[in-house]
GROMACS .gro file of C-alpha atoms in nm:
model
  303
    1MET     CA    1   4.442   0.497   5.675
    2LEU     CA    2   4.203   0.775   5.566
    3PRO     CA    3   4.152   1.070   5.799
    4ASN     CA    4   3.819   1.106   5.982
    5PHE     CA    5   3.681   1.407   5.794
    6ARG     CA    6   3.359   1.405   5.998
    7ALA     CA    7   3.552   1.442   6.324
    8ILE     CA    8   3.772   1.714   6.174
    9PHE     CA    9   3.472   1.922   6.059
   10THR     CA   10   3.290   1.862   6.387
   11GLU     CA   11   3.584   1.993   6.588
   12SER     CA   12   3.603   2.306   6.371
   13ARG     CA   13   3.239   2.401   6.446
   14THR     CA   14   3.074   2.526   6.759
   15THR     CA   15   2.795   2.322   6.917
   16GLU     CA   16   2.531   2.555   6.772
   17GLU     CA   17   2.684   2.534   6.422
   18GLN     CA   18   2.699   2.152   6.436
   19ARG     CA   19   2.335   2.136   6.547
   20ALA     CA   20   2.231   2.364   6.260
   21VAL     CA   21   2.417   2.147   6.005
   22SER     CA   22   2.254   1.829   6.139
   23ASN     CA   23   1.906   1.985   6.132
   24ALA     CA   24   1.958   2.104   5.772
   25ALA     CA   25   2.064   1.754   5.661
   26VAL     CA   26   1.758   1.595   5.824
   27PHE     CA   27   1.532   1.860   5.666
   28LYS     CA   28   1.673   1.795   5.319
   29LEU     CA   29   1.628   1.417   5.356
   30VAL     CA   30   1.267   1.448   5.474
   31THR     CA   31   1.187   1.697   5.196
   32HIS     CA   32   1.336   1.464   4.934
   33LEU     CA   33   1.129   1.165   5.056
   34LEU     CA   34   0.809   1.372   5.069
   35LEU     CA   35   0.865   1.496   4.711
   36ILE     CA   36   0.910   1.139   4.587
   37ALA     CA   37   0.587   1.031   4.756
   38ALA     CA   38   0.400   1.333   4.618
   39PHE     CA   39   0.518   1.271   4.261
   40ASN     CA   40   0.410   0.905   4.281
   41VAL     CA   41   0.063   1.000   4.404
   42LEU     CA   42   0.032   1.267   4.134
   43ARG     CA   43   0.144   1.027   3.858
   44LYS     CA   44  -0.112   0.764   3.959
   45SER     CA   45  -0.394   1.016   3.987
   46VAL     CA   46  -0.324   1.154   3.638
   47ALA     CA   47  -0.258   0.824   3.461
   48GLY     CA   48  -0.514   0.612   3.645
   49ASP     CA   49  -0.472   0.246   3.713
   50LEU     CA   50  -0.519  -0.004   3.431
   51PRO     CA   51  -0.832  -0.217   3.473
   52ALA     CA   52  -0.788  -0.560   3.621
   53PRO     CA   53  -0.853  -0.826   3.357
   54PRO     CA   54  -1.177  -1.024   3.388
   55SER     CA   55  -1.158  -1.321   3.620
   56GLY     CA   56  -1.180  -1.679   3.495
   57GLY     CA   57  -1.154  -1.751   3.125
   58LEU     CA   58  -0.954  -1.980   2.903
   59MET     CA   59  -0.700  -2.199   3.083
   60GLY     CA   60  -0.757  -1.997   3.403
   61SER     CA   61  -0.517  -1.730   3.275
   62ALA     CA   62  -0.578  -1.359   3.332
   63SER     CA   63  -0.414  -1.278   2.998
   64MET     CA   64  -0.619  -1.531   2.807
   65ALA     CA   65  -0.936  -1.421   2.986
   66SER     CA   66  -0.873  -1.058   2.893
   67LEU     CA   67  -0.826  -1.153   2.528
   68ALA     CA   68  -1.126  -1.387   2.524
   69ALA     CA   69  -1.348  -1.118   2.677
   70PHE     CA   70  -1.302  -0.886   2.379
   71LEU     CA   71  -1.188  -1.100   2.084
   72PRO     CA   72  -1.411  -1.349   1.898
   73PRO     CA   73  -1.344  -1.724   1.913
   74LEU     CA   74  -1.210  -1.924   1.622
   75PRO     CA   75  -1.465  -1.925   1.337
   76ASP     CA   76  -1.639  -2.244   1.240
   77ALA     CA   77  -1.456  -2.455   0.981
   78PRO     CA   78  -1.398  -2.383   0.703
   79GLY     CA   79  -1.285  -2.038   0.807
   80THR     CA   80  -0.999  -1.789   0.785
   81VAL     CA   81  -0.860  -1.540   1.036
   82LEU     CA   82  -0.627  -1.259   0.925
   83ILE     CA   83  -0.408  -1.084   1.184
   84THR     CA   84  -0.212  -0.779   1.069
   85ASP     CA   85   0.034  -0.562   1.258
   86ASP     CA   86   0.305  -0.304   1.199
   87ILE     CA   87   0.644  -0.215   1.340
   88ARG     CA   88   0.486  -0.014   1.624
   89ALA     CA   89   0.242  -0.282   1.747
   90ASP     CA   90   0.308  -0.657   1.746
   91GLY     CA   91   0.016  -0.889   1.670
   92PHE     CA   92   0.159  -1.190   1.859
   93PRO     CA   93  -0.092  -1.168   2.152
   94PHE     CA   94  -0.380  -1.215   1.910
   95LEU     CA   95  -0.209  -1.504   1.732
   96HIS     CA   96  -0.174  -1.673   2.073
   97HIS     CA   97  -0.539  -1.600   2.153
   98PHE     CA   98  -0.646  -1.825   1.865
   99LEU     CA   99  -0.356  -2.067   1.914
  100ALA     CA  100  -0.461  -2.133   2.274
  101GLN     CA  101  -0.818  -2.205   2.167
  102SER     CA  102  -0.706  -2.448   1.899
  103CYS     CA  103  -0.465  -2.631   2.133
  104ALA     CA  104  -0.738  -2.667   2.396
  105ALA     CA  105  -0.904  -2.930   2.174
  106ASP     CA  106  -0.760  -3.267   2.272
  107VAL     CA  107  -0.741  -3.396   1.913
  108PRO     CA  108  -0.421  -3.534   1.750
  109ALA     CA  109  -0.262  -3.274   1.521
  110SER     CA  110  -0.557  -3.038   1.569
  111THR     CA  111  -0.315  -2.746   1.549
  112ALA     CA  112  -0.033  -2.691   1.301
  113LEU     CA  113   0.198  -2.389   1.296
  114ILE     CA  114   0.416  -2.299   0.998
  115SER     CA  115   0.671  -2.052   1.128
  116PHE     CA  116   0.895  -1.827   0.920
  117SER     CA  117   0.974  -1.617   1.228
  118HIS     CA  118   1.070  -1.814   1.540
  119PRO     CA  119   1.174  -2.161   1.659
  120ARG     CA  120   0.935  -2.384   1.851
  121SER     CA  121   1.090  -2.289   2.187
  122HIS     CA  122   0.979  -1.927   2.136
  123TYR     CA  123   0.610  -2.017   2.104
  124GLU     CA  124   0.631  -2.255   2.399
  125ALA     CA  125   0.790  -1.983   2.618
  126VAL     CA  126   0.526  -1.724   2.525
  127ALA     CA  127   0.248  -1.978   2.582
  128ARG     CA  128   0.378  -2.051   2.933
  129LYS     CA  129   0.389  -1.679   3.016
  130LEU     CA  130   0.032  -1.633   2.895
  131GLY     CA  131  -0.087  -1.932   3.093
  132TYR     CA  132  -0.158  -2.210   2.845
  133THR     CA  133   0.025  -2.514   2.705
  134LEU     CA  134   0.110  -2.624   2.352
  135ARG     CA  135   0.015  -2.989   2.394
  136PRO     CA  136   0.259  -3.218   2.209
  137GLN     CA  137  -0.016  -3.462   2.116
  138SER     CA  138  -0.223  -3.194   1.940
  139PHE     CA  139   0.042  -2.943   1.826
  140LEU     CA  140   0.236  -2.987   1.502
  141PHE     CA  141   0.521  -2.739   1.453
  142ILE     CA  142   0.667  -2.690   1.105
  143ASP     CA  143   0.990  -2.491   1.113
  144ALA     CA  144   1.011  -2.304   0.783
  145ILE     CA  145   1.318  -2.100   0.882
  146PRO     CA  146   1.564  -2.357   0.735
  147LEU     CA  147   1.375  -2.332   0.406
  148ILE     CA  148   1.436  -1.958   0.371
  149PRO     CA  149   1.798  -1.977   0.238
  150LEU     CA  150   1.684  -2.232  -0.018
  151MET     CA  151   1.399  -2.010  -0.136
  152THR     CA  152   1.558  -1.666  -0.137
  153ILE     CA  153   1.575  -1.499  -0.475
  154PRO     CA  154   1.884  -1.275  -0.534
  155ALA     CA  155   1.689  -1.017  -0.730
  156ILE     CA  156   1.323  -0.984  -0.828
  157SER     CA  157   1.279  -0.950  -1.203
  158ALA     CA  158   1.066  -1.080  -1.489
  159THR     CA  159   1.295  -1.383  -1.522
  160SER     CA  160   1.315  -1.461  -1.149
  161GLU     CA  161   0.938  -1.459  -1.089
  162PRO     CA  162   0.874  -1.804  -1.246
  163ILE     CA  163   1.155  -1.942  -1.026
  164ALA     CA  164   0.985  -1.796  -0.720
  165LYS     CA  165   0.655  -1.953  -0.820
  166ASN     CA  166   0.825  -2.289  -0.858
  167GLN     CA  167   0.979  -2.254  -0.513
  168LEU     CA  168   0.635  -2.182  -0.366
  169ALA     CA  169   0.506  -2.499  -0.532
  170GLN     CA  170   0.795  -2.692  -0.376
  171LEU     CA  171   0.708  -2.543  -0.037
  172GLU     CA  172   0.346  -2.652  -0.078
  173SER     CA  173   0.455  -3.008  -0.160
  174HIS     CA  174   0.698  -3.015   0.132
  175LEU     CA  175   0.437  -2.894   0.380
  176ALA     CA  176   0.174  -3.131   0.244
  177ALA     CA  177   0.415  -3.425   0.289
  178ILE     CA  178   0.487  -3.326   0.651
  179VAL     CA  179   0.117  -3.299   0.730
  180ALA     CA  180   0.040  -3.630   0.555
  181ASN     CA  181   0.316  -3.816   0.740
  182THR     CA  182   0.216  -3.673   1.075
  183THR     CA  183  -0.161  -3.711   1.048
  184SER     CA  184  -0.177  -4.034   0.841
  185GLY     CA  185  -0.308  -3.831   0.550
  186THR     CA  186  -0.614  -3.684   0.724
  187VAL     CA  187  -0.679  -3.405   0.972
  188ALA     CA  188  -0.968  -3.352   1.210
  189ALA     CA  189  -1.262  -3.146   1.087
  190GLY     CA  190  -1.195  -2.865   1.334
  191SER     CA  191  -0.817  -2.850   1.286
  192THR     CA  192  -0.642  -2.519   1.232
  193LEU     CA  193  -0.331  -2.417   1.040
  194PHE     CA  194  -0.138  -2.111   1.164
  195ILE     CA  195   0.110  -1.921   0.943
  196ASP     CA  196   0.358  -1.682   1.109
  197ASP     CA  197   0.425  -1.480   0.911
  198ALA     CA  198   0.304  -1.500   0.551
  199SER     CA  199   0.464  -1.169   0.451
  200SER     CA  200   0.804  -1.344   0.471
  201LEU     CA  201   0.713  -1.521   0.147
  202THR     CA  202   0.703  -1.191  -0.045
  203ALA     CA  203   1.050  -1.105   0.094
  204MET     CA  204   1.172  -1.423  -0.075
  205GLY     CA  205   1.065  -1.289  -0.415
  206ILE     CA  206   0.733  -1.469  -0.436
  207PRO     CA  207   0.462  -1.245  -0.590
  208ALA     CA  208   0.198  -1.128  -0.345
  209THR     CA  209  -0.077  -1.269  -0.568
  210ASP     CA  210   0.077  -1.616  -0.535
  211VAL     CA  211   0.102  -1.576  -0.158
  212PHE     CA  212  -0.270  -1.495  -0.158
  213SER     CA  213  -0.342  -1.806  -0.368
  214PHE     CA  214  -0.130  -2.020  -0.133
  215ILE     CA  215  -0.335  -1.904   0.167
  216ALA     CA  216  -0.674  -1.909  -0.005
  217THR     CA  217  -0.639  -2.249  -0.173
  218SER     CA  218  -0.331  -2.454  -0.085
  219ALA     CA  219  -0.334  -2.382   0.289
  220ARG     CA  220  -0.706  -2.451   0.313
  221ARG     CA  221  -0.655  -2.782   0.137
  222LEU     CA  222  -0.419  -2.881   0.417
  223PHE     CA  223  -0.645  -2.766   0.703
  224PRO     CA  224  -1.009  -2.655   0.711
  225ARG     CA  225  -0.926  -2.348   0.921
  226VAL     CA  226  -0.638  -2.105   0.860
  227VAL     CA  227  -0.504  -1.825   1.083
  228VAL     CA  228  -0.253  -1.594   0.914
  229LEU     CA  229  -0.026  -1.330   1.068
  230LEU     CA  230   0.096  -1.060   0.828
  231HIS     CA  231   0.349  -0.785   0.902
  232THR     CA  232   0.200  -0.526   0.670
  233ASP     CA  233   0.463  -0.248   0.686
  234SER     CA  234   0.632  -0.341   0.360
  235LEU     CA  235   0.360  -0.561   0.213
  236THR     CA  236   0.100  -0.284   0.210
  237ALA     CA  237   0.338  -0.058   0.019
  238VAL     CA  238   0.429  -0.327  -0.237
  239ALA     CA  239   0.096  -0.506  -0.282
  240PRO     CA  240  -0.195  -0.339  -0.100
  241GLU     CA  241  -0.441  -0.529  -0.317
  242ALA     CA  242  -0.320  -0.863  -0.175
  243VAL     CA  243  -0.378  -0.743   0.183
  244HIS     CA  244  -0.726  -0.619   0.091
  245ALA     CA  245  -0.806  -0.948  -0.085
  246LEU     CA  246  -0.704  -1.146   0.223
  247ALA     CA  247  -0.913  -0.918   0.443
  248ASP     CA  248  -1.215  -0.972   0.217
  249LEU     CA  249  -1.160  -1.349   0.231
  250ALA     CA  250  -1.130  -1.367   0.612
  251ASP     CA  251  -1.416  -1.443   0.848
  252CYS     CA  252  -1.233  -1.242   1.117
  253VAL     CA  253  -0.980  -0.959   1.077
  254VAL     CA  254  -0.766  -0.844   1.371
  255GLU     CA  255  -0.570  -0.529   1.287
  256ALA     CA  256  -0.308  -0.422   1.543
  257ARG     CA  257  -0.146  -0.082   1.496
  258GLY     CA  258   0.052   0.173   1.691
  259LEU     CA  259  -0.103   0.456   1.888
  260ASP     CA  260  -0.186   0.769   1.690
  261SER     CA  261  -0.032   0.976   1.970
  262GLY     CA  262   0.294   0.778   1.965
  263PHE     CA  263   0.448   0.576   2.248
  264SER     CA  264   0.275   0.535   2.585
  265GLU     CA  265   0.366   0.326   2.888
  266HIS     CA  266  -0.006   0.266   2.954
  267ALA     CA  267  -0.096   0.108   2.616
  268SER     CA  268   0.102  -0.084   2.353
  269GLY     CA  269  -0.133  -0.004   2.068
  270ARG     CA  270  -0.483  -0.015   1.924
  271VAL     CA  271  -0.657  -0.316   1.774
  272ARG     CA  272  -0.955  -0.321   1.539
  273VAL     CA  273  -1.153  -0.646   1.536
  274LEU     CA  274  -1.390  -0.721   1.248
  275SER     CA  275  -1.608  -1.032   1.276
  276ARG     CA  276  -1.821  -1.153   0.987
  277SER     CA  277  -2.120  -1.382   1.027
  278SER     CA  278  -2.452  -1.458   0.864
  279GLY     CA  279  -2.606  -1.196   1.091
  280GLY     CA  280  -2.378  -0.923   0.955
  281ASP     CA  281  -2.042  -0.764   1.032
  282GLU     CA  282  -1.939  -0.645   1.378
  283SER     CA  283  -1.645  -0.411   1.432
  284ARG     CA  284  -1.477  -0.310   1.760
  285ASP     CA  285  -1.191  -0.070   1.832
  286LEU     CA  286  -0.988  -0.159   2.142
  287LEU     CA  287  -0.667  -0.076   2.327
  288PHE     CA  288  -0.415  -0.334   2.446
  289LEU     CA  289  -0.113  -0.347   2.674
  290VAL     CA  290   0.164  -0.608   2.658
  291SER     CA  291   0.375  -0.644   2.973
  292GLU     CA  292   0.642  -0.894   3.071
  293SER     CA  293   0.400  -1.178   3.147
  294ALA     CA  294   0.050  -1.052   3.073
  295VAL     CA  295  -0.171  -0.902   2.803
  296ARG     CA  296  -0.465  -0.675   2.877
  297VAL     CA  297  -0.735  -0.559   2.636
  298TRP     CA  298  -1.003  -0.299   2.704
  299ALA     CA  299  -1.243  -0.066   2.528
  300PRO     CA  300  -1.141   0.302   2.511
  301GLY     CA  301  -1.291   0.494   2.802
  302ASN     CA  302  -1.331   0.181   3.021
  303ARG     CA  303  -0.997   0.182   3.200
   0.00000   0.00000   0.00000
């Protein structure tokens, strides 16, 4: 049995000494709690509170409403949306902004997603967190991940490039067959094809110019509207002209990038939105924050 150290020390002190020790302990505890409260108040006053997202909006979700308040809707068909991001800022919230709008239409196979990045369960989990549903009757998921080992080129060279082109042609035929079997050969006029992410094709050894042709022609033959997510870190360095060509082709360009000042707990990154219409181009620079179950977008200076 352990000795009672408190009783031992108490017996070794006089009444006045014991009272002084007790008062000092209470003083230290109160001082510690007051400092914690003061630091919290100071932190909030310096950082400011993030703005509450607009009420209402798509699917009754605060995240979707915040995105819809600042981002344009899907363009009229035929149309193309290009979403780019980098390693410091993920463009997935903006992909889901357009995905939620497309899935809201209660039309069979109105939305198709070709994914080189994640399984179907990933998109369903993110959709639930953001407050919308990938409806089985209108959502066609094409898992391209199993195709990657079959398409990977060991080394990119003058002799391997024709092989890569042939593999892209095989991919086009495979995807066209899936769409034809699922939609009885036709798709609705307002249907949308999503590609996440197209830059994976260049990692397989397929030339960037052929990836551009696949998006600009083959993909648009499958669906009248196309939304493409590109991770531009490596693609911009290898083939900047392909990224610029896709941006020129798109009716809407959403460019997510990291903060110029580095990491911040109050913002995940910046996003530039360029919308093209017959009335001219409109560009907006915004900030966004991605948390565990919400996405907030706001204009700089309007926190």
